[in-house]
Coordinates of C-alpha atoms in Angstrom, one line a residue:
Chain A
X1 CA -14.1 12.2 6.8
X2 CA -12.9 12.5 3.2
X3 CA -9.3 11.3 3.7
X4 CA -7.7 10.7 0.3
X5 CA -9.8 11.4 -2.7
X6 CA -8.9 10.4 -6.2
X7 CA -10.6 11.2 -9.5
X8 CA -11.6 9.8 -12.0
X9 CA -12.4 6.3 -10.7
X10 CA -12.5 4.8 -14.2
X11 CA -11.0 5.9 -17.5
X12 CA -10.3 4.5 -20.9
X13 CA -7.5 6.1 -22.8
X14 CA -6.3 5.6 -26.4
X15 CA -2.6 4.9 -27.0
X16 CA -0.8 8.2 -27.2
X17 CA -3.3 10.2 -25.2
X18 CA -2.5 12.1 -22.1
X19 CA -4.4 12.6 -18.9
X20 CA -4.1 13.6 -15.2
X21 CA -5.2 11.6 -12.2
X22 CA -6.2 14.0 -9.5
X23 CA -5.5 13.4 -5.8
X24 CA -6.3 15.4 -2.8
X25 CA -6.1 14.7 1.0
X26 CA -7.6 16.6 3.9
X27 CA -5.5 15.1 6.7
X28 CA -2.7 17.6 6.5
X29 CA -0.2 14.9 5.7
X30 CA 3.2 16.0 4.6
X31 CA 3.9 12.8 2.5
X32 CA 2.0 11.8 -0.5
X33 CA 2.5 8.8 -2.9
X34 CA 1.3 7.4 -6.1
X35 CA 1.3 3.6 -6.5
X36 CA 0.2 1.3 -9.3
X37 CA -1.1 -2.2 -8.8
X38 CA -1.2 -4.6 -11.7
X39 CA -3.5 -7.7 -11.5
X40 CA -2.4 -10.1 -8.8
X41 CA 0.6 -8.0 -8.0
X42 CA 1.7 -5.8 -5.1
X43 CA 2.0 -2.1 -5.1
X44 CA 4.8 -0.4 -7.0
X45 CA 5.7 3.2 -6.1
X46 CA 5.7 5.6 -9.0
X47 CA 6.4 9.0 -7.4
X48 CA 6.3 10.4 -4.0
X49 CA 6.5 13.8 -2.3
X50 CA 7.6 14.9 1.1
X51 CA 6.0 18.3 1.0
X52 CA 4.8 21.1 -1.2
X53 CA 7.3 21.8 -4.0
X54 CA 9.3 18.5 -3.4
X55 CA 8.8 15.4 -5.5
X56 CA 11.0 12.4 -6.3
X57 CA 10.9 9.2 -8.3
X58 CA 9.9 5.9 -7.0
X59 CA 10.4 2.4 -8.5
X60 CA 8.5 2.8 -11.7
X61 CA 8.5 6.5 -12.8
X62 CA 8.9 6.2 -16.5
X63 CA 5.9 7.6 -18.5
X64 CA 4.6 9.7 -15.5
X65 CA 5.1 13.1 -14.0
X66 CA 3.9 14.7 -10.8
X67 CA 3.7 18.1 -9.2
X68 CA 3.0 19.2 -5.6
X69 CA 2.0 22.9 -5.5
X70 CA 0.0 22.5 -2.2
X71 CA 0.0 20.2 0.8
X72 CA -3.4 18.9 -0.2
X73 CA -2.9 18.1 -3.9
X74 CA -0.7 15.6 -5.7
X75 CA -1.8 15.1 -9.4
X76 CA -0.2 12.3 -11.5
X77 CA 0.2 13.1 -15.2
X78 CA 0.4 10.3 -17.8
X79 CA 2.0 11.4 -21.0
X80 CA 1.6 9.4 -24.3
X81 CA -0.3 6.6 -22.7
X82 CA 0.8 3.0 -23.5
X83 CA -0.9 -0.3 -23.0
X84 CA 1.7 -1.1 -20.3
X85 CA 0.1 1.7 -18.2
X86 CA -3.1 -0.2 -17.9
X87 CA -3.4 -0.6 -14.1
X88 CA -5.1 0.5 -11.0
X89 CA -3.6 3.6 -9.5
X90 CA -3.6 4.5 -5.8
X91 CA -2.8 7.8 -4.3
X92 CA -1.8 7.7 -0.6
X93 CA -0.6 9.9 2.2
X94 CA 1.1 9.7 5.5
X95 CA 2.8 11.6 8.3
X96 CA 6.6 11.8 8.3
X97 CA 8.5 8.9 9.6
X98 CA 9.1 10.0 13.2
X99 CA 5.5 11.0 13.9
X100 CA 3.8 8.8 16.4
X101 CA 0.4 9.8 15.1
X102 CA -1.7 7.2 13.4
X103 CA 1.0 4.5 13.9
X104 CA 3.1 6.1 11.1
X105 CA 0.9 4.4 8.6
X106 CA -0.2 5.2 5.0
X107 CA -3.7 5.9 4.0
X108 CA -5.0 5.1 0.5
X109 CA -7.5 6.6 -1.8
X110 CA -10.2 4.4 -3.5
X111 CA -8.1 3.9 -6.6
X112 CA -8.4 4.8 -10.3
X113 CA -8.9 2.1 -12.9
X114 CA -7.1 3.0 -16.1
X115 CA -7.3 1.1 -19.3
X116 CA -5.1 2.0 -22.3
X117 CA -6.4 0.6 -25.7
Chain B
X1 CA 15.9 -10.1 -4.0
X2 CA 12.6 -8.5 -3.3
X3 CA 12.3 -6.2 -0.4
X4 CA 9.2 -8.0 0.9
X5 CA 8.1 -11.5 0.1
X6 CA 4.8 -13.3 0.6
X7 CA 3.4 -16.5 -0.5
X8 CA 0.7 -15.6 -3.1
X9 CA -1.6 -18.4 -2.0
X10 CA -4.5 -18.9 -2.2
X11 CA -4.6 -20.0 1.4
X12 CA -7.9 -21.8 2.2
X13 CA -9.1 -22.3 5.7
X14 CA -12.5 -23.4 7.0
X15 CA -14.7 -21.0 8.9
X16 CA -13.7 -20.8 12.6
X17 CA -10.1 -21.9 12.0
X18 CA -6.9 -19.9 12.5
X19 CA -5.4 -18.4 9.3
X20 CA -1.7 -17.8 9.4
X21 CA -0.1 -15.4 6.9
X22 CA 3.6 -14.9 6.6
X23 CA 6.0 -12.3 5.3
X24 CA 9.8 -12.0 5.1
X25 CA 11.8 -8.9 4.4
X26 CA 15.3 -8.2 3.3
X27 CA 16.4 -5.1 5.1
X28 CA 17.5 -6.1 8.5
X29 CA 17.3 -2.6 9.8
X30 CA 13.6 -2.2 9.0
X31 CA 11.6 -0.9 12.0
X32 CA 8.0 -0.7 11.1
X33 CA 5.8 -3.4 9.8
X34 CA 2.2 -3.3 8.6
X35 CA -0.6 -5.6 7.5
X36 CA -3.2 -4.4 5.1
X37 CA -6.3 -6.1 3.9
X38 CA -7.5 -5.6 0.3
X39 CA -10.9 -6.8 -0.9
X40 CA -11.2 -7.3 -4.7
X41 CA -11.7 -4.0 -6.4
X42 CA -11.0 -2.0 -3.3
X43 CA -8.1 -0.1 -1.8
X44 CA -5.8 -1.5 0.9
X45 CA -7.0 -0.8 4.5
X46 CA -4.7 -1.0 7.5
X47 CA -5.3 -3.9 9.9
X48 CA -2.3 -3.7 12.2
X49 CA 1.1 -2.3 12.6
X50 CA 3.9 -3.6 14.8
X51 CA 7.3 -2.1 15.8
X52 CA 8.6 -4.4 18.5
X53 CA 9.6 -8.1 18.6
X54 CA 6.9 -10.3 19.9
X55 CA 3.2 -10.4 19.5
X56 CA 0.6 -7.6 19.2
X57 CA -3.1 -8.5 19.5
X58 CA -6.1 -6.6 18.3
X59 CA -9.4 -8.4 18.5
X60 CA -9.2 -11.6 16.3
X61 CA -5.9 -10.4 14.8
X62 CA -2.4 -11.0 16.1
X63 CA 0.7 -9.7 14.5
X64 CA 4.0 -11.4 15.2
X65 CA 7.4 -10.0 14.6
X66 CA 10.8 -11.7 14.7
X67 CA 13.5 -9.2 13.7
X68 CA 16.3 -11.8 14.0
X69 CA 14.6 -14.0 11.4
X70 CA 13.3 -11.0 9.4
X71 CA 9.8 -12.5 9.6
X72 CA 6.4 -11.0 10.2
X73 CA 3.2 -12.9 10.5
X74 CA -0.5 -12.3 10.9
X75 CA -2.8 -14.7 12.7
X76 CA -6.6 -14.5 12.2
X77 CA -8.5 -16.4 14.8
X78 CA -12.0 -17.6 14.3
X79 CA -11.8 -16.9 10.6
X80 CA -14.9 -15.7 8.9
X81 CA -16.0 -15.7 5.2
X82 CA -15.8 -11.9 5.4
X83 CA -12.0 -12.2 6.1
X84 CA -11.6 -13.6 2.5
X85 CA -9.4 -11.0 0.9
X86 CA -5.8 -10.4 -0.1
X87 CA -3.5 -9.5 2.7
X88 CA -0.5 -7.2 2.0
X89 CA 2.5 -7.0 4.2
X90 CA 4.4 -3.7 4.1
X91 CA 7.7 -2.7 5.6
X92 CA 9.1 0.7 6.3
X93 CA 12.9 0.8 5.7
X94 CA 15.2 2.3 8.3
X95 CA 16.5 5.2 6.4
X96 CA 15.3 8.0 4.2
X97 CA 11.8 9.2 3.7
X98 CA 8.8 7.4 5.0
X99 CA 8.7 4.8 2.2
X100 CA 6.7 1.6 2.3
X101 CA 7.6 -1.6 0.5
X102 CA 4.7 -3.9 -0.2
X103 CA 4.7 -7.6 -0.7
X104 CA 2.6 -9.0 -3.6
X105 CA 0.0 -10.2 -1.1
X106 CA -1.5 -13.5 0.0
X107 CA -5.0 -14.4 -1.0
X108 CA -7.1 -15.9 1.8
X109 CA -10.2 -17.9 1.2
X110 CA -12.4 -18.7 4.2
X111 CA -14.8 -21.4 3.4
X112 CA -18.2 -21.5 5.2

């Protein structure tokens, strides 16, 4: 039961570097999300996708890009890393709103800890 | 105004007591409400969801929803030290895609 898998778990970046956080899910969920969580704070939505080929911005999209070429994969790209992007990143997935499966809930990956120095 | 508000705590209760966690939300049309538990350094995990006004019980956990007051709560009976974590309230707004707004979480400490 893999669920939502994220890699890498930990990464240190230098200011100005770029990297991609990988995310894959095996639950055949249509919807996928990227959140960031700063220390002591809640989850902020960065980008989301309602299906392959469709992505949209969330609350805090600046400095990030995403793509969704398959149902399973939803990578998050950080361009020109800045110290403000130091955070924990969670990928998540869910069924569409009207589905009664799984209580219409959202499932999270284990998180990726990113430090920009 | 934040979509979802929670008291950050920490809320400290003795082992065996009832812990009461509260959450308010701003969109009156919201229909789905969720409680997640997050241990330090871990990802959020679902405890309960509730759609209808009233109470929903699952083991030691009871979720309470009052749509008129835009208020959701989570009661943990017979609190255990293993319940010590941050509890996140999440709300699914009534329109658009399946988006989830999260509160900033309430930290619960259960003292042995």
